[in-house]
mmCIF file of N, CA, C and O in Angstrom:
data_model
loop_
_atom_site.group_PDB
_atom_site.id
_atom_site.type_symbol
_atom_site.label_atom_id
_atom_site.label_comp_id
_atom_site.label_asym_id
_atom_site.label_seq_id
_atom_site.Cartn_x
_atom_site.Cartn_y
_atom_site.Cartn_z
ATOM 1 N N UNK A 1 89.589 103.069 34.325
ATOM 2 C CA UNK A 1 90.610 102.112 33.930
ATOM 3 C C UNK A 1 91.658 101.902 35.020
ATOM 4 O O UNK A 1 92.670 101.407 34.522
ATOM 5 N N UNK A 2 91.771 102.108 36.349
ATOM 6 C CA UNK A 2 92.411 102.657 37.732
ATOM 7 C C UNK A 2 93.765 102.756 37.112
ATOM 8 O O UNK A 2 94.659 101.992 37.476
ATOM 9 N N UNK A 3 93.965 103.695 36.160
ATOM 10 C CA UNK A 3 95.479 104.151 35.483
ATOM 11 C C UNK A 3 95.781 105.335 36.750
ATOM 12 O O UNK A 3 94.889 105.900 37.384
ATOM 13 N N UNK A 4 96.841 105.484 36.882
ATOM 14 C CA UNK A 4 97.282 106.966 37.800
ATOM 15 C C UNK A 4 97.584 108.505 36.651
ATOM 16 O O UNK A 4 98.517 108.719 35.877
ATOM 17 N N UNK A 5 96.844 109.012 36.849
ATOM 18 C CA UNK A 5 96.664 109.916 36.081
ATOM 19 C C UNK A 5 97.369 111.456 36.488
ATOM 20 O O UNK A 5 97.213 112.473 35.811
ATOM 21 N N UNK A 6 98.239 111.360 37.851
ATOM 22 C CA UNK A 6 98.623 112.341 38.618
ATOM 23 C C UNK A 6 99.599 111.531 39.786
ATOM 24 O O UNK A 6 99.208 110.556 40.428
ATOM 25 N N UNK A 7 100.611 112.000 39.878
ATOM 26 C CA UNK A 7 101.616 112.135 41.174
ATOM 27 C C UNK A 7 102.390 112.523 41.773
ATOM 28 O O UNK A 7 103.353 111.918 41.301
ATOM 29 N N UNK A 8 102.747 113.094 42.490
ATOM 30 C CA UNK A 8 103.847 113.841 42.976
ATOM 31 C C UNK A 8 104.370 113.450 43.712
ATOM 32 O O UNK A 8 103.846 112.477 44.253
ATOM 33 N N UNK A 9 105.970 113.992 44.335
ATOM 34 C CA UNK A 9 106.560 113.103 44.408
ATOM 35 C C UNK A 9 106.242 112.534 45.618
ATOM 36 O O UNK A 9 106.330 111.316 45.768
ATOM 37 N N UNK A 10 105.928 113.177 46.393
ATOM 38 C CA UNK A 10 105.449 112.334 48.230
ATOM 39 C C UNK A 10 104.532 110.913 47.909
ATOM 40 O O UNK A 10 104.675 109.909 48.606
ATOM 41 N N UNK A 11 103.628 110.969 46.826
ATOM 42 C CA UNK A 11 103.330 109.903 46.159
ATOM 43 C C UNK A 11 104.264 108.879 45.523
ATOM 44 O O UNK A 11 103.986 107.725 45.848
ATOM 45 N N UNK A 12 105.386 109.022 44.631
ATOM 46 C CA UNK A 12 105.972 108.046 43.987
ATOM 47 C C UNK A 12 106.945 107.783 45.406
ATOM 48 O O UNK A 12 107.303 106.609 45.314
ATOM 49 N N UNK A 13 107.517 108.375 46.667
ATOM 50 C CA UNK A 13 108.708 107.999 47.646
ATOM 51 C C UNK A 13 107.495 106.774 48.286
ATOM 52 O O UNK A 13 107.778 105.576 48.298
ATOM 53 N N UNK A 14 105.983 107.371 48.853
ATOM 54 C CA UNK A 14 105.364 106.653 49.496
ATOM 55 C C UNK A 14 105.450 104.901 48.467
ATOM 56 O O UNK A 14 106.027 103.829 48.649
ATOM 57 N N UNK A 15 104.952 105.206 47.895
ATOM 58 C CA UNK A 15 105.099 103.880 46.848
ATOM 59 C C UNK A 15 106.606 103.380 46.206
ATOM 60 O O UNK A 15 106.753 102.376 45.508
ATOM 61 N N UNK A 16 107.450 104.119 46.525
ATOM 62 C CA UNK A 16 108.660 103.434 46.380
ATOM 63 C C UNK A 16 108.789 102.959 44.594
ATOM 64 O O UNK A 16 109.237 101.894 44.168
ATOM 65 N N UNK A 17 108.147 104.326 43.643
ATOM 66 C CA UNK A 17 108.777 104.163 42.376
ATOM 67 C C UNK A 17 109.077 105.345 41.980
ATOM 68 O O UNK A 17 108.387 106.337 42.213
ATOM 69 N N UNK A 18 110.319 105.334 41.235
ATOM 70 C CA UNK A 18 110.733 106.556 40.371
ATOM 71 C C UNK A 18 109.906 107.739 40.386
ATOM 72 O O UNK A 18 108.703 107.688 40.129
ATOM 73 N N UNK A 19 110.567 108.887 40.702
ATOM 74 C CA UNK A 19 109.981 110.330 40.265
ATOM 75 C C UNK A 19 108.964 110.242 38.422
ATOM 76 O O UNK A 19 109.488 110.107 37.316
ATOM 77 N N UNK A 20 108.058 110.325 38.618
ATOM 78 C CA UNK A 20 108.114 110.598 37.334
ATOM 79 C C UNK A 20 107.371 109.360 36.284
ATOM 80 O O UNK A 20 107.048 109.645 35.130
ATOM 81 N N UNK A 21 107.174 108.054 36.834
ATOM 82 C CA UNK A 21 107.120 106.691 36.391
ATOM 83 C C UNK A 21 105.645 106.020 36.434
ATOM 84 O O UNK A 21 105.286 104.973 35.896
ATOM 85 N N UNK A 22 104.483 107.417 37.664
ATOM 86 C CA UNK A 22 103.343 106.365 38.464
ATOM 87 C C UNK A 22 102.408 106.492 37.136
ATOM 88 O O UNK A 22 101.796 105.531 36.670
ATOM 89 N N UNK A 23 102.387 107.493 36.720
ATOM 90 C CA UNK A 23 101.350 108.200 35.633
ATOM 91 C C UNK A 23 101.510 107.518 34.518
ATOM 92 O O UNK A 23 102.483 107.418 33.772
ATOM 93 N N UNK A 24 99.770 106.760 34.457
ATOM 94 C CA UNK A 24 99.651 105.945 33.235
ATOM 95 C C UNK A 24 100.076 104.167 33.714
ATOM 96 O O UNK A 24 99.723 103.192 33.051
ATOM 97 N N UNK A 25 100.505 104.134 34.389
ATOM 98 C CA UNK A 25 100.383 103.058 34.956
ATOM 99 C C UNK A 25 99.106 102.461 36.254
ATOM 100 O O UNK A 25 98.687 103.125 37.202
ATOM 101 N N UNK A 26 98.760 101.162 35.916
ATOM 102 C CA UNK A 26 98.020 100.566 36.536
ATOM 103 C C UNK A 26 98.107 100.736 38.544
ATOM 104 O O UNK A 26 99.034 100.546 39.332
ATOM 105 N N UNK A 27 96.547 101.205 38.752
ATOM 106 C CA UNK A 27 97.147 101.101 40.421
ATOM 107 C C UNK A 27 97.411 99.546 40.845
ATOM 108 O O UNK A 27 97.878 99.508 41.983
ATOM 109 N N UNK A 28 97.258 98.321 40.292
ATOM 110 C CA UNK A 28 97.972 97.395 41.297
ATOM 111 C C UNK A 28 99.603 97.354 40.405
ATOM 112 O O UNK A 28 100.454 96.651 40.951
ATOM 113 N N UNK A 29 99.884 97.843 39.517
ATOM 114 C CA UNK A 29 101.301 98.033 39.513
ATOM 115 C C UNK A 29 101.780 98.807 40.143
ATOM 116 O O UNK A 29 102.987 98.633 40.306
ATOM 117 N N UNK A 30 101.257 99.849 40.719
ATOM 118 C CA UNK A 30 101.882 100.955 41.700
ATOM 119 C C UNK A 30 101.770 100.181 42.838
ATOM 120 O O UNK A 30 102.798 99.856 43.431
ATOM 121 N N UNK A 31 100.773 99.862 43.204
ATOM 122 C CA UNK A 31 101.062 99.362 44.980
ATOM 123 C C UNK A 31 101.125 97.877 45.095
ATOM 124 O O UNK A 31 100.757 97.362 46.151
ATOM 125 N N UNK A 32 101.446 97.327 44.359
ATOM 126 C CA UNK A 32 101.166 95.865 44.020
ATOM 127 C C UNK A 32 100.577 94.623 44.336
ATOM 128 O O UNK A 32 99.596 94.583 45.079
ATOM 129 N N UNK A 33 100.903 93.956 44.016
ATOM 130 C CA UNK A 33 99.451 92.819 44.196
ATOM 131 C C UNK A 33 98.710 92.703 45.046
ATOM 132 O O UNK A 33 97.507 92.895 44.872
ATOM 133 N N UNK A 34 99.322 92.293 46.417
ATOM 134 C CA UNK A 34 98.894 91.977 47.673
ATOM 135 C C UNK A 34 97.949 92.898 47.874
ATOM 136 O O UNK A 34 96.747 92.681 48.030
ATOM 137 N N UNK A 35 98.639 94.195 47.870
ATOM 138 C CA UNK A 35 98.172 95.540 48.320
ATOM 139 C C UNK A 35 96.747 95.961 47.426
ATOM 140 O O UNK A 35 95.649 96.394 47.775
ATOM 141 N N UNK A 36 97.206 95.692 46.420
ATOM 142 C CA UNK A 36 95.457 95.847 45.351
ATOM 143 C C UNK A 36 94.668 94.836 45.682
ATOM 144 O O UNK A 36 93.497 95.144 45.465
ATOM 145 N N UNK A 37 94.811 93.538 46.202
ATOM 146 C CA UNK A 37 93.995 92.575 46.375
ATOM 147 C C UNK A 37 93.300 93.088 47.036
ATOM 148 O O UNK A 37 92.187 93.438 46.644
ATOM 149 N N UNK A 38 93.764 93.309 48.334
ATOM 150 C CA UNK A 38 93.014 93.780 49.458
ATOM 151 C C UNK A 38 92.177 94.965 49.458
ATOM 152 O O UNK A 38 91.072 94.796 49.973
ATOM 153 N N UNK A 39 92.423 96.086 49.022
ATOM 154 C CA UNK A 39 92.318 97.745 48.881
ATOM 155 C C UNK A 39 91.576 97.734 47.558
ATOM 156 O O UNK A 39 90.616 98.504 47.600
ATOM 157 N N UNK A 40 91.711 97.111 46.403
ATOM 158 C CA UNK A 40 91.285 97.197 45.087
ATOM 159 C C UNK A 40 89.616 97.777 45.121
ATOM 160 O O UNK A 40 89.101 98.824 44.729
ATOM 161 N N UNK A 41 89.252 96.946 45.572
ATOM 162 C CA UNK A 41 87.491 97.154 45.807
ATOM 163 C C UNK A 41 86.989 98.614 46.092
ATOM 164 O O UNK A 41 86.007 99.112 45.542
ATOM 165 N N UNK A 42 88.286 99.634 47.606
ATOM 166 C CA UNK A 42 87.983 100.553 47.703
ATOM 167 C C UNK A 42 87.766 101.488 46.213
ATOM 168 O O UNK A 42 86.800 102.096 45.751
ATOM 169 N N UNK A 43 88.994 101.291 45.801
ATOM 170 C CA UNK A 43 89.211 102.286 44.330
ATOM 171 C C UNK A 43 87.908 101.875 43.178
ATOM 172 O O UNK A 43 87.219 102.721 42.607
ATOM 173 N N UNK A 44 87.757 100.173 42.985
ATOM 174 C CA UNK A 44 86.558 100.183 42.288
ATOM 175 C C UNK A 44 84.833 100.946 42.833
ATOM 176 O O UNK A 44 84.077 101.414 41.980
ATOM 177 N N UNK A 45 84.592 100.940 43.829
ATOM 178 C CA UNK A 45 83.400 101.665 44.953
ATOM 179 C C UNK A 45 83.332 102.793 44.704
ATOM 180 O O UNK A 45 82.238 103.309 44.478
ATOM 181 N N UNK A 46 84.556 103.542 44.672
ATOM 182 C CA UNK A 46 84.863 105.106 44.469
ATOM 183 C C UNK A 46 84.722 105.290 42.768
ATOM 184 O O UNK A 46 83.988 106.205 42.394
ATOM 185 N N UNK A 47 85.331 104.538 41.834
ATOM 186 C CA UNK A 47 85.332 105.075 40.364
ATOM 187 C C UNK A 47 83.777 104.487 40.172
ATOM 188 O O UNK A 47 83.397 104.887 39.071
ATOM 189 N N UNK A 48 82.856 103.787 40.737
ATOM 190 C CA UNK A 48 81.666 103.750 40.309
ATOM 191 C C UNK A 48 80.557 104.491 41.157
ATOM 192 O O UNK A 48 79.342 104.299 41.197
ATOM 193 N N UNK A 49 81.671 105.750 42.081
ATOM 194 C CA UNK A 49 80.591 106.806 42.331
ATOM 195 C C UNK A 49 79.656 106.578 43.998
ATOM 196 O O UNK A 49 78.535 106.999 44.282
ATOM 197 N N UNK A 50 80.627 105.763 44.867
ATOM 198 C CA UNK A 50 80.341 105.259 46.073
ATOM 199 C C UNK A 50 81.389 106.063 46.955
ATOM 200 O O UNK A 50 82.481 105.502 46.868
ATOM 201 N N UNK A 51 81.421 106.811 47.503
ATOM 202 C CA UNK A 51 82.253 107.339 48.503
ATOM 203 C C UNK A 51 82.631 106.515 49.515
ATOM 204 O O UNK A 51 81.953 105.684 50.121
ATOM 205 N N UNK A 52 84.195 106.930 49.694
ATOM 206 C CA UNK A 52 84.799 105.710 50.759
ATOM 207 C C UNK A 52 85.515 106.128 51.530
ATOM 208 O O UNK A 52 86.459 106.795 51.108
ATOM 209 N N UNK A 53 85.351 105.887 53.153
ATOM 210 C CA UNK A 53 86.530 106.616 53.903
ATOM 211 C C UNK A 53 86.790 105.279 54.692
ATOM 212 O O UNK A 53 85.900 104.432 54.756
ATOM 213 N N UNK A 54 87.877 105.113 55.226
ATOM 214 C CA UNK A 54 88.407 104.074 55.589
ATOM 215 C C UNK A 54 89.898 104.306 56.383
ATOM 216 O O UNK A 54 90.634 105.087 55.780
ATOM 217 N N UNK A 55 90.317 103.881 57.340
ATOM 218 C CA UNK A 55 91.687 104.160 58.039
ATOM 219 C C UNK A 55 92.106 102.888 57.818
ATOM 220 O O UNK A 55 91.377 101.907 57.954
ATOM 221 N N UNK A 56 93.628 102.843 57.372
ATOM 222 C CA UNK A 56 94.393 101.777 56.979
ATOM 223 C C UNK A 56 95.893 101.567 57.380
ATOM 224 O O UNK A 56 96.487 102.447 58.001
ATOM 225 N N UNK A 57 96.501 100.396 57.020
ATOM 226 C CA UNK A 57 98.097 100.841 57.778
ATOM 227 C C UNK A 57 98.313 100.673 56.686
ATOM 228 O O UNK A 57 97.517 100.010 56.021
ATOM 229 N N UNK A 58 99.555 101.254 56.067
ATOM 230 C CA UNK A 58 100.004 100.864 54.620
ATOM 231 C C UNK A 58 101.393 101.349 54.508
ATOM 232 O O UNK A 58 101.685 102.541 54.409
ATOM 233 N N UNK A 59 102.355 100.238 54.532
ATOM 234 C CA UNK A 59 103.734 99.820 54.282
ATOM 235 C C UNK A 59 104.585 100.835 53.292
ATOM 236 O O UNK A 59 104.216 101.015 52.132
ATOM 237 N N UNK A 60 105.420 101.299 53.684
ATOM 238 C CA UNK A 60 105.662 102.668 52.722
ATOM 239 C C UNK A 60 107.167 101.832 51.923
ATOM 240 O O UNK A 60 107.883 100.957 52.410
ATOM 241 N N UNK A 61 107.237 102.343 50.889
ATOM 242 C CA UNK A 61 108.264 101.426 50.564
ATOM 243 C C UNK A 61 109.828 101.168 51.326
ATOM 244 O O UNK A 61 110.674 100.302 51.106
ATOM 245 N N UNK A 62 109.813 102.006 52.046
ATOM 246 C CA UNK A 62 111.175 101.868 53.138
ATOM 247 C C UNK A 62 111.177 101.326 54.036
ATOM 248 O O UNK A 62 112.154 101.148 54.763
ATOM 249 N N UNK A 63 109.279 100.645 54.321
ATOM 250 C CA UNK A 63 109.272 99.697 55.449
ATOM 251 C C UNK A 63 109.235 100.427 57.018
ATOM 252 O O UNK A 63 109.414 100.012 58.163
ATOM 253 N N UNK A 64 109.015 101.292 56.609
ATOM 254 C CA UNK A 64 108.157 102.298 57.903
ATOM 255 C C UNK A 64 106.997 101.742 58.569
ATOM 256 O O UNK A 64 106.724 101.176 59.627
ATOM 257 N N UNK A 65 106.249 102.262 57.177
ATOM 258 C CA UNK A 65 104.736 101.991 57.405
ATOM 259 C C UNK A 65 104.256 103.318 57.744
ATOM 260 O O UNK A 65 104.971 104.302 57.553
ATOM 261 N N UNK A 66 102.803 103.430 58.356
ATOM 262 C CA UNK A 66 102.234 104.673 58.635
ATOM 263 C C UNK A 66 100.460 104.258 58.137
ATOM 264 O O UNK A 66 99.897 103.363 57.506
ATOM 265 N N UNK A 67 99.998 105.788 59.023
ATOM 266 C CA UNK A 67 98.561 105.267 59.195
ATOM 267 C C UNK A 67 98.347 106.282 58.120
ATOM 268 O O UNK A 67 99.199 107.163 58.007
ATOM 269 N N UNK A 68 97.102 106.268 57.147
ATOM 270 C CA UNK A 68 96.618 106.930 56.778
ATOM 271 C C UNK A 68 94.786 107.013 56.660
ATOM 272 O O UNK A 68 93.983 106.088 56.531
ATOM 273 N N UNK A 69 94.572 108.372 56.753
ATOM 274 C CA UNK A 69 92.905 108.017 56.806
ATOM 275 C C UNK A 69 92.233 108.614 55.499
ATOM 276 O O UNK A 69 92.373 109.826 55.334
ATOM 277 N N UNK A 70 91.646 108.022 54.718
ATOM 278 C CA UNK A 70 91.344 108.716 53.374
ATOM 279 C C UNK A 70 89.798 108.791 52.900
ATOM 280 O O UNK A 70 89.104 107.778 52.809
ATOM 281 N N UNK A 71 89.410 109.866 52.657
ATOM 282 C CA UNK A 71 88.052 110.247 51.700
ATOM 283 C C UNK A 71 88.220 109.862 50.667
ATOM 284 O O UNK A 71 89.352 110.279 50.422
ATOM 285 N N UNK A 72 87.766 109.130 49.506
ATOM 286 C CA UNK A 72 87.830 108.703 48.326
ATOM 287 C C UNK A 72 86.199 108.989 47.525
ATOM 288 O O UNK A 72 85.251 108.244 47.773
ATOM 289 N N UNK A 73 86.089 110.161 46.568
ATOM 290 C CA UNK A 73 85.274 110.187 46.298
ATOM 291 C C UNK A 73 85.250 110.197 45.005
ATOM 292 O O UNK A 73 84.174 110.233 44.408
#
């Protein structure tokens, strides 16, 4: 159902919502639209059991940014 089922907080600062707020909410409400448009597919690939690694730039909510490289299995 790509609900967030877990976060802590280096998770809710990276995404720029409330301590406490990600869990149970939708991932394109956590990272929002744009950001699920694009990325969405990874998370669907992975919840139907396709492993995904991929390096990405992704905008931290303070407007940093930063690279991250992720296994998604």
């Amino acid at each position: 159902d790509q609900r967030c089922r877990f976060a802590n907080r280096s998770a809710h600062a990276w995404w720029g919502v409330p301590d406490g707020t990600a869990v149970g909410r939708h991932a394109s409400e956590i990272a929002g639209a744009a950001y699920y448009a694009t990325y969405g597919q990874h998370l669907r690939d992975a919840l139907a059991g396709q492993a995904q690694r991929y390096v990405r730039t992704t905008p931290k909510a303070d407007a940093e940014g930063g690279s991250i490289s992720q296994l998604v299995h």
